[in-house]
Coordinates of C-alpha atoms in Angstrom, one line a residue:
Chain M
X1 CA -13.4 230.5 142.2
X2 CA -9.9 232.0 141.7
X3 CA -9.8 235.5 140.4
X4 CA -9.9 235.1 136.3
X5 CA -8.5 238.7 136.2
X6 CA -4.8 239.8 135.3
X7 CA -3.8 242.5 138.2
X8 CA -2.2 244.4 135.7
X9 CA -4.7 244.9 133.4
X10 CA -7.1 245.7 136.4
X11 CA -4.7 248.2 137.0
X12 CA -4.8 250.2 134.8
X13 CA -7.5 253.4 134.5
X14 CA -10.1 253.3 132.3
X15 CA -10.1 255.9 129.4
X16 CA -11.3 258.9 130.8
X17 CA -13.3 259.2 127.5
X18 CA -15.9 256.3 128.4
X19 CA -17.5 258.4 131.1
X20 CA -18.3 261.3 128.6
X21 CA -18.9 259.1 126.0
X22 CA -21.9 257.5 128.2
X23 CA -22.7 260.8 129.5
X24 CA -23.2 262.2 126.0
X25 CA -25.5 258.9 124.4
X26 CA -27.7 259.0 126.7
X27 CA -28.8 262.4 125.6
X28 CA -30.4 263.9 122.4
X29 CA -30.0 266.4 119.8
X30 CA -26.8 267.1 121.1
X31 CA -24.1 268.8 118.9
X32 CA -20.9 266.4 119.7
X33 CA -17.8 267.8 118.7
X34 CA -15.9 265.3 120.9
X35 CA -15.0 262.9 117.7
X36 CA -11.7 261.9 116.8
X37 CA -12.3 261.2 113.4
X38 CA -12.6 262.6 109.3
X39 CA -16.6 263.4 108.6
X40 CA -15.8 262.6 105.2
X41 CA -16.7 259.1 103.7
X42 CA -13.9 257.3 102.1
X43 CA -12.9 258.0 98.6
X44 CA -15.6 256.8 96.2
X45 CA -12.7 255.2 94.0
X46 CA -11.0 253.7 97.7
X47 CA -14.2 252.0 98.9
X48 CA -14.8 250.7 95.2
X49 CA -11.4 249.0 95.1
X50 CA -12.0 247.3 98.4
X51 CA -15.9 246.4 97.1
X52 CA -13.9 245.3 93.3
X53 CA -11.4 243.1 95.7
X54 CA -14.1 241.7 97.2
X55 CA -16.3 240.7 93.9
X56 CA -12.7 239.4 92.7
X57 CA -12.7 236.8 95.7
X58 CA -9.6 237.9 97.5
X59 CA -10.7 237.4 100.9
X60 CA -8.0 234.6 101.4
X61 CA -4.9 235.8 104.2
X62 CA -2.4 237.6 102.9
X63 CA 1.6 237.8 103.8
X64 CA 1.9 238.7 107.5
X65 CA 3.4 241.6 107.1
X66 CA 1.4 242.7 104.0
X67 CA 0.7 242.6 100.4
X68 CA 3.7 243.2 98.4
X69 CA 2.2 245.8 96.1
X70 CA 1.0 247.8 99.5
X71 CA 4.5 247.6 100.9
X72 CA 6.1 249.0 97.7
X73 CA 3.9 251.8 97.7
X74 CA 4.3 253.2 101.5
X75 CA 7.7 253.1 100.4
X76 CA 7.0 255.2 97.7
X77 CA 4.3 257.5 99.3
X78 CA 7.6 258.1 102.1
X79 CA 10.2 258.6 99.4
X80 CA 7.7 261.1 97.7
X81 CA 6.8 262.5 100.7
X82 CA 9.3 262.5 103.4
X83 CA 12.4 261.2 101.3
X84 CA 13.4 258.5 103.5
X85 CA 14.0 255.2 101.8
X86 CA 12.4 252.6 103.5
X87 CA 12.7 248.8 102.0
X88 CA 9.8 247.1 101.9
X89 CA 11.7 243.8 102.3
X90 CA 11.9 244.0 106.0
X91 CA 11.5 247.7 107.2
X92 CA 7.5 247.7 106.6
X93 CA 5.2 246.3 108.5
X94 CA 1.2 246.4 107.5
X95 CA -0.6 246.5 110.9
X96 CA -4.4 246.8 112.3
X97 CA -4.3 250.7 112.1
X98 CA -1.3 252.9 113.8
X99 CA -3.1 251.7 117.0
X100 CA -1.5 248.0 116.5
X101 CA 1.6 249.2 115.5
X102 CA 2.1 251.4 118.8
X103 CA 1.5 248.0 120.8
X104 CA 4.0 246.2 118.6
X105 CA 6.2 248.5 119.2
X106 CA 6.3 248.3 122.7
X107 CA 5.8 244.6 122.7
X108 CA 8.8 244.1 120.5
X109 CA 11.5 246.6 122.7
X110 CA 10.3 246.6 126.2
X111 CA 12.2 244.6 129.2
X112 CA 11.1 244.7 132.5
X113 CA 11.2 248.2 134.0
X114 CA 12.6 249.8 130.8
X115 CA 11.1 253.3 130.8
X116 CA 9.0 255.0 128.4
X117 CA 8.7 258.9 127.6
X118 CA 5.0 259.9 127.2
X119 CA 4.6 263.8 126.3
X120 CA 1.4 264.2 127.4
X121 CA -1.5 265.8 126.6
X122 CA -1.4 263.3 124.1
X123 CA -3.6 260.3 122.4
X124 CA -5.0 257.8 125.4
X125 CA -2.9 254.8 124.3
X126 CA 0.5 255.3 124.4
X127 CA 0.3 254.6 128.9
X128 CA -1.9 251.8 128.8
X129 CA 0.1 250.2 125.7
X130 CA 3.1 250.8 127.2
X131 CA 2.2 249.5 131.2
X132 CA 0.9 246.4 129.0
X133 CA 4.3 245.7 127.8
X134 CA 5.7 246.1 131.3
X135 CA 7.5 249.1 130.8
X136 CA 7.3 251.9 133.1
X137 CA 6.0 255.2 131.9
X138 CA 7.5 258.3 132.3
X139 CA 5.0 261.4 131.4
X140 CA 6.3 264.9 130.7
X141 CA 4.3 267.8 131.0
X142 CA 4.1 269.9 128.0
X143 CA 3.4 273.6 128.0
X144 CA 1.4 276.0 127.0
X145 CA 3.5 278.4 126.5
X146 CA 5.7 276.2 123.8
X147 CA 2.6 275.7 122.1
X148 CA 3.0 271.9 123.3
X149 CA 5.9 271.4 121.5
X150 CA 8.5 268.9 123.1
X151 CA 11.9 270.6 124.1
X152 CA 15.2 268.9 124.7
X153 CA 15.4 270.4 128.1
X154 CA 11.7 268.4 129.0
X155 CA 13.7 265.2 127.5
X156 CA 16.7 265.8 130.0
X157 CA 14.7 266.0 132.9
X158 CA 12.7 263.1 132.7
X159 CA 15.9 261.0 131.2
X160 CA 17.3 258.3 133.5
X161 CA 19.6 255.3 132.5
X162 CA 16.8 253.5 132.1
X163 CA 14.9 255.1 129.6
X164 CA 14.5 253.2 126.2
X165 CA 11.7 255.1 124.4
X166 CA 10.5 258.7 123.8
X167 CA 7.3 258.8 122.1
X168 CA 6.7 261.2 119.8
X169 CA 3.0 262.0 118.6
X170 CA 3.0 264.8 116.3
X171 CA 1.0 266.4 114.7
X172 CA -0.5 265.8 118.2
X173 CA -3.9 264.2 119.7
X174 CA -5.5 266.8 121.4
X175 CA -3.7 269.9 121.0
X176 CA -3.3 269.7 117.3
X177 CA 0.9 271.1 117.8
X178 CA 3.3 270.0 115.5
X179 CA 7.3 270.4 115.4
X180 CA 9.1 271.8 112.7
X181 CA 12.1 271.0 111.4
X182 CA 14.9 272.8 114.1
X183 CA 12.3 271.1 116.9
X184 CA 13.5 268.0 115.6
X185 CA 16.9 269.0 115.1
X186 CA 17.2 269.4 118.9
X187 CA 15.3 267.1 119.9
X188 CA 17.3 264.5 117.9
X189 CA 20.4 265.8 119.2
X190 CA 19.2 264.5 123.2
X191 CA 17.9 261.0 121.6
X192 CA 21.0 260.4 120.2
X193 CA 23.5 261.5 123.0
X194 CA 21.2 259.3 125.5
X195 CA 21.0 256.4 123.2
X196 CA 17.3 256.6 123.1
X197 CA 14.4 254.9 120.6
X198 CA 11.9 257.4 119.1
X199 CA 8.2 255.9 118.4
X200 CA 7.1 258.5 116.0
X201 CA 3.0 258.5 115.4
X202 CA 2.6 260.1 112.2
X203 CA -0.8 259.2 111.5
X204 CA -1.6 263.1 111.5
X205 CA 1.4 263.7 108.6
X206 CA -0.8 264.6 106.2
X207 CA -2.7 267.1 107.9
X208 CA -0.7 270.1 108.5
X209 CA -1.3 273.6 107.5
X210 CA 1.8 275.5 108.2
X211 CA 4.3 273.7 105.4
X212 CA 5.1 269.9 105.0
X213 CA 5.5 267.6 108.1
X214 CA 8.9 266.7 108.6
X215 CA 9.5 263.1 110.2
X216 CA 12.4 262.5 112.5
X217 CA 13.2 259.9 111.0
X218 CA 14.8 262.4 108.2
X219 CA 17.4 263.7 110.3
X220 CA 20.6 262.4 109.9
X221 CA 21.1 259.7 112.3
X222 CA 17.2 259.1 113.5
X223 CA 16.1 256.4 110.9
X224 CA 18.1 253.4 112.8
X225 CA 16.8 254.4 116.0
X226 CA 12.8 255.3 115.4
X227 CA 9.9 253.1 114.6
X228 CA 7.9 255.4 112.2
X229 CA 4.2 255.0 112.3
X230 CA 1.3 256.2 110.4
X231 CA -2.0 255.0 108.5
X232 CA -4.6 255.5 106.7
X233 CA -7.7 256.7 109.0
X234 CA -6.7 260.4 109.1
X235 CA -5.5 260.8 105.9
X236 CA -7.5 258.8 103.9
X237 CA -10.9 258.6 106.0
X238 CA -10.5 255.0 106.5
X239 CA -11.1 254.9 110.3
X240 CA -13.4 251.8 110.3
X241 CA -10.9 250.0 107.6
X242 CA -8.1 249.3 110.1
X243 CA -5.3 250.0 108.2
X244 CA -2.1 251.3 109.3
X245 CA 1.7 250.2 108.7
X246 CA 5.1 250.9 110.8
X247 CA 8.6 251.5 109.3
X248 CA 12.0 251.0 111.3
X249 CA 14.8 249.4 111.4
X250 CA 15.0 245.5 109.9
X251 CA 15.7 243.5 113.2
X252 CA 12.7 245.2 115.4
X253 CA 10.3 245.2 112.4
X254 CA 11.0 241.8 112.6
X255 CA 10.0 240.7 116.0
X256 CA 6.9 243.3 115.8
X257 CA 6.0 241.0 112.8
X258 CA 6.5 237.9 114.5
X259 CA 4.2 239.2 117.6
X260 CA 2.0 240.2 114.3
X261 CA 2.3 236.9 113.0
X262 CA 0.9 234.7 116.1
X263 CA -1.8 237.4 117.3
X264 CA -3.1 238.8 114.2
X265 CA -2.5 236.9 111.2
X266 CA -2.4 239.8 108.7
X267 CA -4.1 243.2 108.1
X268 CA -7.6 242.8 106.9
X269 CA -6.7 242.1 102.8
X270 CA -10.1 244.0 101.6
X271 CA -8.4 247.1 103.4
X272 CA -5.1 246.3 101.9
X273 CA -6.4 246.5 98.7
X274 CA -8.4 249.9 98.7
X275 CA -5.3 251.4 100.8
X276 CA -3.2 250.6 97.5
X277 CA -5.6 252.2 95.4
X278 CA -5.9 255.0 98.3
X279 CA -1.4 255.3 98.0
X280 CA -1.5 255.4 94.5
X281 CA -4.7 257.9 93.2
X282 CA -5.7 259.2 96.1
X283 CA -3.5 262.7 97.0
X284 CA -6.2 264.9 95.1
X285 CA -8.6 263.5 97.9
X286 CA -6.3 264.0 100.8
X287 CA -5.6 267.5 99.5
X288 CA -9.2 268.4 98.8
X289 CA -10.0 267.4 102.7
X290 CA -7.3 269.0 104.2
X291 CA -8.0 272.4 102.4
X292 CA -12.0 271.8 104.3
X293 CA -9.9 271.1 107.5
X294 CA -7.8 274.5 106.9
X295 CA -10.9 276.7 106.2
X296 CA -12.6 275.3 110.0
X297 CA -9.6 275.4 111.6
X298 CA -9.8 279.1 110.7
X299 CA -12.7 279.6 111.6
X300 CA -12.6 277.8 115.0
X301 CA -9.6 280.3 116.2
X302 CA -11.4 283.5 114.6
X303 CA -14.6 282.5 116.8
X304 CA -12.3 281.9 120.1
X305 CA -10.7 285.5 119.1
X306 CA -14.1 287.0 119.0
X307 CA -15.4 285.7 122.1
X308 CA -12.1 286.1 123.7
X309 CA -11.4 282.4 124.2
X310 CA -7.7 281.6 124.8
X311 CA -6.0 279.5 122.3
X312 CA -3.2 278.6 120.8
X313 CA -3.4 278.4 116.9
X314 CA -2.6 275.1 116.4
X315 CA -1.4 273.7 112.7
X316 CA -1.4 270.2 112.6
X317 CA -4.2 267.7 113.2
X318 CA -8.4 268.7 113.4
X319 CA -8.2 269.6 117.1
X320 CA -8.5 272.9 118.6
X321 CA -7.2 273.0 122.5
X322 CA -9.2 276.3 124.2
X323 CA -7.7 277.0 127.7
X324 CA -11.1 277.9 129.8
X325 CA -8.8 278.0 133.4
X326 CA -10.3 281.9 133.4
X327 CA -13.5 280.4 134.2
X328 CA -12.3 278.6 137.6
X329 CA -13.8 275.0 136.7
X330 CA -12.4 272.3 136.4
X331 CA -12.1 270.7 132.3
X332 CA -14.5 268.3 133.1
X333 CA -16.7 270.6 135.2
X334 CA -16.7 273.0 132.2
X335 CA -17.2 270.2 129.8
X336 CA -20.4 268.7 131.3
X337 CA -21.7 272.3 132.5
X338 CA -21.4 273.2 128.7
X339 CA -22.9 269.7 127.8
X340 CA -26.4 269.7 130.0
X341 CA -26.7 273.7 129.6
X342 CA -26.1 274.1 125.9
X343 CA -26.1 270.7 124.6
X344 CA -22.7 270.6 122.4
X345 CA -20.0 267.9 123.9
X346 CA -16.4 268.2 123.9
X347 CA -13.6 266.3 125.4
X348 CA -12.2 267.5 128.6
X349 CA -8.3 268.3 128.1
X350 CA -7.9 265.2 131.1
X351 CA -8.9 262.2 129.1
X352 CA -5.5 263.4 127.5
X353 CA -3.5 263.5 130.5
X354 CA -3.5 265.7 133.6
X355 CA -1.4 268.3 131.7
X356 CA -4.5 268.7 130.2
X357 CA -6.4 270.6 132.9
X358 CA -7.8 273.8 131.9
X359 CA -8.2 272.8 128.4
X360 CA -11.3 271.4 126.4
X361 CA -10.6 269.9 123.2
X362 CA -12.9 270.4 119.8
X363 CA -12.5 268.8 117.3
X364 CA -13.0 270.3 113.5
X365 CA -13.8 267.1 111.9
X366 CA -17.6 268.4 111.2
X367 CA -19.1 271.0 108.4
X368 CA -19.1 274.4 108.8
X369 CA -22.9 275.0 109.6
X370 CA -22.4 272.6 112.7
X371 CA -19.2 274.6 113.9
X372 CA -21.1 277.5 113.6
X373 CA -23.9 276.9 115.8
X374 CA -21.5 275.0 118.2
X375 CA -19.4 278.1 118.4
X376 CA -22.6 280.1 119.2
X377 CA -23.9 278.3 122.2
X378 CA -20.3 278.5 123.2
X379 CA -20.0 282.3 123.0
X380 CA -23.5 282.1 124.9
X381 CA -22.2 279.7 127.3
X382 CA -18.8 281.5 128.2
X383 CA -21.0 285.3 128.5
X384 CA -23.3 283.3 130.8
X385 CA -20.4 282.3 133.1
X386 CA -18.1 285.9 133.2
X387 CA -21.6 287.6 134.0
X388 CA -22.2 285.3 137.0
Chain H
X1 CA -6.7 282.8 96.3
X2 CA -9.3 282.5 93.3
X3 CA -10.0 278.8 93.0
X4 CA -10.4 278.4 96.5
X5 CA -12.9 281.1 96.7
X6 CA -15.0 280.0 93.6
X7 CA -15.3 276.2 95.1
X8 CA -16.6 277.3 98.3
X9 CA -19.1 279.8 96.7
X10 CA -19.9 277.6 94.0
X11 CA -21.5 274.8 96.7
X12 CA -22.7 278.1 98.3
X13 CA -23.6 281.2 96.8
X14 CA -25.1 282.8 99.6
X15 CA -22.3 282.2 101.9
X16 CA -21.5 285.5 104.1
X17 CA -18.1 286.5 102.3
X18 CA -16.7 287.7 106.0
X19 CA -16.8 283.9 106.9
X20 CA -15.3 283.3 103.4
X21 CA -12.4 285.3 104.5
X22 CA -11.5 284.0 107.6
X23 CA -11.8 280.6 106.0
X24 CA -9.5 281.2 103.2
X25 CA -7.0 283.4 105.8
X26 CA -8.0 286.5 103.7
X27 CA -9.4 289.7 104.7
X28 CA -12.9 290.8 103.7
X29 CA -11.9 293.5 101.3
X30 CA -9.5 291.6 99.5
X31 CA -12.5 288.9 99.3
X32 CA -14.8 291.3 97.9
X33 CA -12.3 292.7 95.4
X34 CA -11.1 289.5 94.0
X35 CA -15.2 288.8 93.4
X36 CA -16.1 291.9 91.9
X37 CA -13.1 290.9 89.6
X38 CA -14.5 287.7 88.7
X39 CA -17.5 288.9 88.0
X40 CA -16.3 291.5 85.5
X41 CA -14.2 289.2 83.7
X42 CA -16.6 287.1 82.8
X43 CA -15.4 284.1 85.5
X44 CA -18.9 284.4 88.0
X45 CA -21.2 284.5 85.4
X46 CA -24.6 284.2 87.8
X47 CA -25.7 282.9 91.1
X48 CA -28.5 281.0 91.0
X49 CA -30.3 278.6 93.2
X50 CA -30.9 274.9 92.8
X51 CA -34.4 273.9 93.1
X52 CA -35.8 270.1 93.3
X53 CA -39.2 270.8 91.7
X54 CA -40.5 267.8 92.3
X55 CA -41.5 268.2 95.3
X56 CA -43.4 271.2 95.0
X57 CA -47.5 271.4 92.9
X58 CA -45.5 273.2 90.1
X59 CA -46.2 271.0 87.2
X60 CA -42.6 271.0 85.2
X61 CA -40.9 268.5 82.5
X62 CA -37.1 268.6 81.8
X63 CA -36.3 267.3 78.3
X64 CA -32.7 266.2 76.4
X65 CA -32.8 267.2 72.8
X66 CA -30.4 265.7 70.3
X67 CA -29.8 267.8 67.8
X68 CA -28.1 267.3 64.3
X69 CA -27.4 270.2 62.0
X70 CA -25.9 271.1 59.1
X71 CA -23.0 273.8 60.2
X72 CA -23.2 277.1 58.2
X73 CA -20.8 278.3 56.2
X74 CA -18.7 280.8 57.7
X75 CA -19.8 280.6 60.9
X76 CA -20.3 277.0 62.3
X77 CA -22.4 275.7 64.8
X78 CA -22.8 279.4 66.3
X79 CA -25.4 280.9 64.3
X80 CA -27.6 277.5 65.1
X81 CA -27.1 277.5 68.6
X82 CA -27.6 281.1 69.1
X83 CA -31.1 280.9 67.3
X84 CA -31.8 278.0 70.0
X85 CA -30.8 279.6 73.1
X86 CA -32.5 282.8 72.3
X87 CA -35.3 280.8 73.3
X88 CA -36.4 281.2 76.8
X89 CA -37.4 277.8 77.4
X90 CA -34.1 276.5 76.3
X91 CA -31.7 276.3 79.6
X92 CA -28.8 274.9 78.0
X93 CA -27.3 274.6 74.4
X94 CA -24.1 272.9 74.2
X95 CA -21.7 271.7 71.5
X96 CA -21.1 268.2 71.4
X97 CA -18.7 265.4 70.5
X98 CA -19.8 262.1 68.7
X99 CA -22.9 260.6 67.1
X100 CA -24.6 264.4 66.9
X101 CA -23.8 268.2 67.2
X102 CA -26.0 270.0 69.9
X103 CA -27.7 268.7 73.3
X104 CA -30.3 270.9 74.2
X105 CA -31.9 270.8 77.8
X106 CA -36.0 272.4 77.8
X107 CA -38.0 272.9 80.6
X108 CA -41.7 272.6 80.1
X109 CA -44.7 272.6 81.9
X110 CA -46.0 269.5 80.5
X111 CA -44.5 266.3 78.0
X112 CA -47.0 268.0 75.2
X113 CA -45.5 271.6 75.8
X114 CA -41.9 270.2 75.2
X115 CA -42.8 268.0 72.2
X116 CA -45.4 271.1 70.8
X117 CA -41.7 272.9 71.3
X118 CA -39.6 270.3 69.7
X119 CA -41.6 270.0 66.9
X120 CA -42.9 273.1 66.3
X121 CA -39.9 275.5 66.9
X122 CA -36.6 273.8 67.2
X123 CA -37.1 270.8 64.5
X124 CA -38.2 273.8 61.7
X125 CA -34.9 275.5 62.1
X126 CA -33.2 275.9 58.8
X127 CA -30.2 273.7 59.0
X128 CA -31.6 271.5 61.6
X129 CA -31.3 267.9 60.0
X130 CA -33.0 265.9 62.8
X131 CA -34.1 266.1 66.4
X132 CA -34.3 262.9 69.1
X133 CA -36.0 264.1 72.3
X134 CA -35.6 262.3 75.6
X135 CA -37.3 262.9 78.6
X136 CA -36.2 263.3 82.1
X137 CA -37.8 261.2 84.3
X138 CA -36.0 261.3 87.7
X139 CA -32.8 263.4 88.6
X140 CA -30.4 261.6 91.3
X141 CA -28.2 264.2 91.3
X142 CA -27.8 267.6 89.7
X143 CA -25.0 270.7 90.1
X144 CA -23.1 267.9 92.0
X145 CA -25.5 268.1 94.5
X146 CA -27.5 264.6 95.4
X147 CA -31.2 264.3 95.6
X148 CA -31.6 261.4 98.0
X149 CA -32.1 262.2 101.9
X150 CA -29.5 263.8 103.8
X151 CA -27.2 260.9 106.0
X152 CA -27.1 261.1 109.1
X153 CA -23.6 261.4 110.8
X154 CA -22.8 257.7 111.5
X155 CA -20.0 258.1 114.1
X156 CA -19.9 257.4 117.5
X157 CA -20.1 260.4 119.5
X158 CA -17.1 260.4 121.0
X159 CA -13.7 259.4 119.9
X160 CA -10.2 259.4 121.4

């Protein structure tokens, strides 16, 4: 029989996730902190809206690119928020979650051997995606010592004349950096002089603890060059809803919607309708769980101080990235020592890119209670190896 | 500073106030300060513990008492509601809107202690007009705090 498989897509690695993942069902009573999503349940008055919607009947198809109603109201939530106008009539696009918007993206701009800027350590999709749309990625290594941050001198480096798109993923999956506004400045300055596209994933916008986030598409001369993505998981706890939407200029929204159009249809309507409800009442909600997120993310880099953990005090996201190279294993040596010895799982920084050696990542996204014991069979854990 | 501190020890009273600070990005002192404050203003008023009795042999009946009075002159409901509450069986005493004036919460030890109560020392009141007494027969959710078993955590394990 001939080989069914596509050699591209049997090219490409699988997630360095699954292993751990498998690693970690198969055991019990285990403390995972290796989840990249809210503990809290959606909204009472969110899921209500979507239950409502679906007493009402509307489980019919709705617009491909999305309700009106949720359309107008991401481009309110962005004026409000961001104060970047964004028409609804053709610069928003209502997608699967931010994940099917990243794939559009690439979909919609890539030719043949364009090349693609990855910052990496960053979330596991942006490679894949981008190999998928026959680009070629380009990673840059970010650095600890810039707190992860993207400079314009990493940009130069790894620019060619066939560079198309930098991808820009803050607040940032797994370090938890964000950039502030002069970052962006800078950064802005290098995309425009090269001519380059910026695909900004925002889904972490709203949680940020050191001031507002600032997109690049606000700086003067960004918006007609970057695709703007965000959602609703993070924000809103409506991972298993799959809801997200991308903003950008009208002629590539519009071939991202026509990909949309033939492979998906529309976003699911039930989640269209609780996410309009979620745009219009639901800031209290996002506030209330950020301020939770704050308090553990305080806590987290108070424990590291005490057991003398290096870390960088991240402010955006619910990750925490501890650097454990003092300890001379490997990330995912560390992470599976620390798994079968003291039972608590966490992400090796490597699933994230191979910038990410020396690093584990923990996420915050659980009560206090579990953090605390976590952080104790850590402190155990690390004391066990400096005696050795 | 304040509000944050009273929601996190109003789910937890007990909670260590050195974890409190490094939560909040305070220091202990000024934690412990900003309490002792509250409490002498009046804001903390107690710190008690919420107990599902249920579901221990301790025999106990929560009832709701309507109660409509006549408001004396000069001084309102006040008087009324202070010669309720002095009661030690009365837990709560407050004012209401609508179809009557004050709702009452008892706790008893058994339907006939509450109703001996009702009738015997809260319905001959002067200037109580009328009592209606309902009975509580299961809580869901009290103190913003739900009865039911604790979910588990539903998510997968790990997450990219």
């Amino acid at each position: 029989m001939k080989n069914p498989l596509s050699d591209k897509i049997t090219g490409i690695k699988p997630s360095g996730i699954r292993k751990f993942f498998d690693l970690v069902s198969e055991m019990k009573d285990v403390i995972s902190l290796g989840v990249g999503e809210p503990d809290f349940d959606t909204p009472w008055h969110i899921r209500d809206e979507g239950i409502y919607s679906l007493e009402k009947g509307k489980t019919f198809y709705t617009s491909n690119s999305g309700l009106k109603e949720l359309k107008q109201e991401i481009s309110n939530y962005i004026k409000r928020n961001q104060n970047i106008e964004y028409n609804p009539n053709g610069e928003i696009l209502v997608t699967v979650g931010g994940s099917e918007a990243i794939d559009l993206a690439f979909r919609a701009m890539i030719n043949d051997g364009d090349e693609v800027l990855i910052p990496q350590p960053s979330y596991v999709s942006y490679e894949p995606c981008a190999i998928l749309a026959n680009a070629k990625p380009v990673i840059i290594n970010l650095k600890p010592e810039n707190d992860f941050r993207l400079t314009p001198e990493e940009i130069l480096e790894n620019v060619t004349d066939k560079t198309k798109i930098l991808v820009l993923p803050y607040p940032n999956n797994p370090t938890g950096a964000i950039l502030e506004k002069d970052d962006l400045e800078k950064i802005a300055k290098v995309v425009t002089e090269k001519d380059l596209y910026v695909l900004s994933d925002e889904i972490y916008s709203e949680l940020t603890y050191s001031g507002k986030h600032v997109s690049i598409s606000s700086i003067p001369g960004m918006k007609e060059r970057t695709i703007l993505i965000n959602g609703f998981s993070k924000a809103y706890a409506m991972t298993g809803w799959r809801l997200g939407y991308a903003c950008g200029p009208e002629n590539i929204l519009k071939q991202m919607t026509k990909i949309h159009q033939y492979a998906i249809m529309c976003a699911p309507t039930t989640s269209q309708y609780a996410a309009i409800e979620a745009l219009k009442n639901g800031d209290a909600d996002v506030l209330t769980m950020k301020q939770s997120y704050n308090q553990r993310r305080r806590f987290l880099i108070n424990a590291f101080r005490e057991m003398g953990l290096e870390c960088f005090e991240p402010f955006g996201a619910f990750y925490v990235f501890p650097c454990i190279k003092e300890f001379g294993l490997t990330s995912e040596e560390f992470a599976t020592k620390f798994l079968t010895e003291e039972k608590v799982a966490t992400v090796p920084g490597t699933a994230f890119g191979e910038s990410g050696e020396g690093f584990l990542r923990i996420s915050y996204a659980y009560s206090i209670d579990t953090l605390k014991i976590a952080m104790e069979r850590l402190k155990n854990f690390t004391e066990k190896l400096r005696n050795h | 500073m304040r509000e944050e501190i009273l929601e996190l020890i109003e789910k937890n009273s007990r909670i260590d106030l050195k974890e409190l600070a490094v939560m909040i990005g305070k220091t202990e002192v000024e934690v412990i300060n900003e309490i002792a404050q509250m409490e002498k203003e009046g804001v903390i008023c107690g710190y008690h513990t919420l107990i599902n009795w249920e579901k221990t042999t301790k025999e106990r009946v929560n009832a709701l008492i309507e109660v409509r009075v006549t408001p004396q002159r000069g001084q309102g409901f006040d008087a009324i509601a202070q010669r309720i509450y002095n009661y030690p069986e009365v837990n709560a005493v407050y004012l209401i809107s609508g179809g009557y004036d004050l709702l009452v919460s008892i706790n008893g030890q058994t339907l006939k202690e509450v109703s001996t109560f009702v009738s015997e020392k809260l319905s001959t009141l002067e200037y109580v007009l009328s009592t209606a007494t309902h009975f509580v027969l299961k809580k869901y959710k009290d103190h913003g705090t739900i009865y039911a078993e604790k979910k588990p955590d539903m998510r997968e394990v790990i997450t990219p």
